[in-house]
């Protein structure tokens, strides 16, 4: 496999830097250097174990609400709660995506 990769051509890699225990690219989105305060805050959030636990809690809550949703009676109380919580979950998941990228 390595021989095939070498035949394809040289690997294009971005410069990387050690930040704490993680190795990250020097530039994110070609505009945020690793020394940027905003990027440092995002890296700190992304590497926090409580962030991952919080996301898992939101996933479990979203899954339970999806399982409780009634598709026969749209006016049930659970469906009304589910619609509101799903919007919040979507925002949380979008934030997670932004932080992890």
PDB file of C-alpha atoms in Angstrom:
ATOM      1  CA  UNK A   1       0.000   0.000   0.000  1.00  0.00           C
ATOM      2  CA  UNK A   2       2.830   2.394   0.843  1.00  0.00           C
ATOM      3  CA  UNK A   3       4.398   1.756  -2.554  1.00  0.00           C
ATOM      4  CA  UNK A   4       1.127   2.671  -4.273  1.00  0.00           C
ATOM      5  CA  UNK A   5       0.892   5.902  -2.312  1.00  0.00           C
ATOM      6  CA  UNK A   6       4.451   6.816  -3.247  1.00  0.00           C
ATOM      7  CA  UNK A   7       3.662   6.157  -6.902  1.00  0.00           C
ATOM      8  CA  UNK A   8       0.711   8.566  -6.808  1.00  0.00           C
ATOM      9  CA  UNK A   9       2.905  11.483  -5.855  1.00  0.00           C
ATOM     10  CA  UNK A  10       4.139  13.411  -2.879  1.00  0.00           C
ATOM     11  CA  UNK A  11       1.803  13.857   0.037  1.00  0.00           C
ATOM     12  CA  UNK A  12       0.603  17.406   0.606  1.00  0.00           C
ATOM     13  CA  UNK A  13       0.654  18.127   4.312  1.00  0.00           C
ATOM     14  CA  UNK A  14      -0.059  21.262   6.256  1.00  0.00           C
ATOM     15  CA  UNK A  15       2.427  22.559   8.807  1.00  0.00           C
ATOM     16  CA  UNK A  16       1.520  21.248  12.233  1.00  0.00           C
ATOM     17  CA  UNK A  17       2.296  22.396  15.732  1.00  0.00           C
ATOM     18  CA  UNK A  18       2.103  20.829  19.193  1.00  0.00           C
ATOM     19  CA  UNK A  19      -0.517  22.539  21.383  1.00  0.00           C
ATOM     20  CA  UNK A  20      -0.656  20.931  24.806  1.00  0.00           C
ATOM     21  CA  UNK A  21      -1.121  17.225  24.223  1.00  0.00           C
ATOM     22  CA  UNK A  22      -2.562  17.625  20.717  1.00  0.00           C
ATOM     23  CA  UNK A  23      -0.962  18.194  17.358  1.00  0.00           C
ATOM     24  CA  UNK A  24      -2.961  20.723  15.331  1.00  0.00           C
ATOM     25  CA  UNK A  25      -2.536  22.463  11.993  1.00  0.00           C
ATOM     26  CA  UNK A  26      -0.895  25.877  12.180  1.00  0.00           C
ATOM     27  CA  UNK A  27      -3.699  27.523  10.201  1.00  0.00           C
ATOM     28  CA  UNK A  28      -7.439  26.837  10.459  1.00  0.00           C
ATOM     29  CA  UNK A  29      -9.594  27.930   7.532  1.00  0.00           C
ATOM     30  CA  UNK A  30      -6.513  29.757   6.203  1.00  0.00           C
ATOM     31  CA  UNK A  31      -7.198  32.683   8.523  1.00  0.00           C
ATOM     32  CA  UNK A  32      -6.811  31.561  12.155  1.00  0.00           C
ATOM     33  CA  UNK A  33      -3.237  30.928  13.249  1.00  0.00           C
ATOM     34  CA  UNK A  34      -2.621  28.619  16.177  1.00  0.00           C
ATOM     35  CA  UNK A  35      -1.550  31.634  18.273  1.00  0.00           C
ATOM     36  CA  UNK A  36      -4.876  33.449  17.697  1.00  0.00           C
ATOM     37  CA  UNK A  37      -6.758  33.909  21.000  1.00  0.00           C
ATOM     38  CA  UNK A  38     -10.109  32.954  19.487  1.00  0.00           C
ATOM     39  CA  UNK A  39      -8.646  29.726  18.082  1.00  0.00           C
ATOM     40  CA  UNK A  40      -6.950  28.952  21.388  1.00  0.00           C
ATOM     41  CA  UNK A  41     -10.303  29.303  23.164  1.00  0.00           C
ATOM     42  CA  UNK A  42     -11.981  27.015  20.621  1.00  0.00           C
ATOM     43  CA  UNK A  43      -9.181  24.433  20.986  1.00  0.00           C
ATOM     44  CA  UNK A  44      -9.584  24.568  24.757  1.00  0.00           C
ATOM     45  CA  UNK A  45     -13.336  23.959  24.463  1.00  0.00           C
ATOM     46  CA  UNK A  46     -12.886  21.135  21.944  1.00  0.00           C
ATOM     47  CA  UNK A  47     -10.327  19.328  24.091  1.00  0.00           C
ATOM     48  CA  UNK A  48     -12.342  19.571  27.308  1.00  0.00           C
ATOM     49  CA  UNK A  49     -13.819  16.264  28.454  1.00  0.00           C
ATOM     50  CA  UNK A  50     -16.946  18.054  29.743  1.00  0.00           C
ATOM     51  CA  UNK A  51     -17.669  19.287  26.220  1.00  0.00           C
ATOM     52  CA  UNK A  52     -17.747  15.697  24.931  1.00  0.00           C
ATOM     53  CA  UNK A  53     -19.907  14.588  27.861  1.00  0.00           C
ATOM     54  CA  UNK A  54     -22.322  17.441  27.259  1.00  0.00           C
ATOM     55  CA  UNK A  55     -22.630  16.512  23.597  1.00  0.00           C
ATOM     56  CA  UNK A  56     -23.321  12.886  24.569  1.00  0.00           C
ATOM     57  CA  UNK A  57     -26.082  14.037  26.953  1.00  0.00           C
ATOM     58  CA  UNK A  58     -27.664  16.102  24.174  1.00  0.00           C
ATOM     59  CA  UNK A  59     -27.458  13.084  21.822  1.00  0.00           C
ATOM     60  CA  UNK A  60     -29.188  10.854  24.394  1.00  0.00           C
ATOM     61  CA  UNK A  61     -31.922  13.436  25.050  1.00  0.00           C
ATOM     62  CA  UNK A  62     -32.475  13.890  21.320  1.00  0.00           C
ATOM     63  CA  UNK A  63     -32.614  10.115  20.774  1.00  0.00           C
ATOM     64  CA  UNK A  64     -35.133   9.592  23.582  1.00  0.00           C
ATOM     65  CA  UNK A  65     -37.362  12.360  22.249  1.00  0.00           C
ATOM     66  CA  UNK A  66     -37.171  10.918  18.740  1.00  0.00           C
ATOM     67  CA  UNK A  67     -38.201   7.522  20.137  1.00  0.00           C
ATOM     68  CA  UNK A  68     -41.140   9.063  22.031  1.00  0.00           C
ATOM     69  CA  UNK A  69     -42.442  11.044  19.076  1.00  0.00           C
ATOM     70  CA  UNK A  70     -45.899   9.987  17.933  1.00  0.00           C
ATOM     71  CA  UNK A  71     -46.448  10.190  14.200  1.00  0.00           C
ATOM     72  CA  UNK A  72     -50.160   9.396  14.452  1.00  0.00           C
ATOM     73  CA  UNK A  73     -51.187  12.255  16.731  1.00  0.00           C
ATOM     74  CA  UNK A  74     -49.199  15.377  15.895  1.00  0.00           C
ATOM     75  CA  UNK A  75     -50.850  17.387  18.708  1.00  0.00           C
ATOM     76  CA  UNK A  76     -49.490  15.283  21.590  1.00  0.00           C
ATOM     77  CA  UNK A  77     -47.563  17.115  24.302  1.00  0.00           C
ATOM     78  CA  UNK A  78     -44.441  15.021  23.662  1.00  0.00           C
ATOM     79  CA  UNK A  79     -44.426  16.110  20.023  1.00  0.00           C
ATOM     80  CA  UNK A  80     -44.678  19.776  20.974  1.00  0.00           C
ATOM     81  CA  UNK A  81     -41.763  19.425  23.417  1.00  0.00           C
ATOM     82  CA  UNK A  82     -39.805  17.399  20.866  1.00  0.00           C
ATOM     83  CA  UNK A  83     -40.158  20.097  18.207  1.00  0.00           C
ATOM     84  CA  UNK A  84     -38.715  22.740  20.530  1.00  0.00           C
ATOM     85  CA  UNK A  85     -35.910  20.565  21.872  1.00  0.00           C
ATOM     86  CA  UNK A  86     -34.923  19.431  18.360  1.00  0.00           C
ATOM     87  CA  UNK A  87     -34.271  23.047  17.397  1.00  0.00           C
ATOM     88  CA  UNK A  88     -31.997  23.455  20.420  1.00  0.00           C
ATOM     89  CA  UNK A  89     -30.232  20.168  19.631  1.00  0.00           C
ATOM     90  CA  UNK A  90     -29.634  21.303  16.065  1.00  0.00           C
ATOM     91  CA  UNK A  91     -27.968  24.492  17.297  1.00  0.00           C
ATOM     92  CA  UNK A  92     -25.830  22.508  19.759  1.00  0.00           C
ATOM     93  CA  UNK A  93     -24.776  20.048  17.040  1.00  0.00           C
ATOM     94  CA  UNK A  94     -23.933  22.891  14.653  1.00  0.00           C
ATOM     95  CA  UNK A  95     -21.792  24.487  17.379  1.00  0.00           C
ATOM     96  CA  UNK A  96     -20.048  21.160  17.963  1.00  0.00           C
ATOM     97  CA  UNK A  97     -19.336  20.871  14.237  1.00  0.00           C
ATOM     98  CA  UNK A  98     -17.861  24.382  14.152  1.00  0.00           C
ATOM     99  CA  UNK A  99     -15.697  23.722  17.213  1.00  0.00           C
ATOM    100  CA  UNK A 100     -14.421  20.373  15.971  1.00  0.00           C
ATOM    101  CA  UNK A 101     -13.501  21.726  12.531  1.00  0.00           C
TER     102      UNK A 101
END
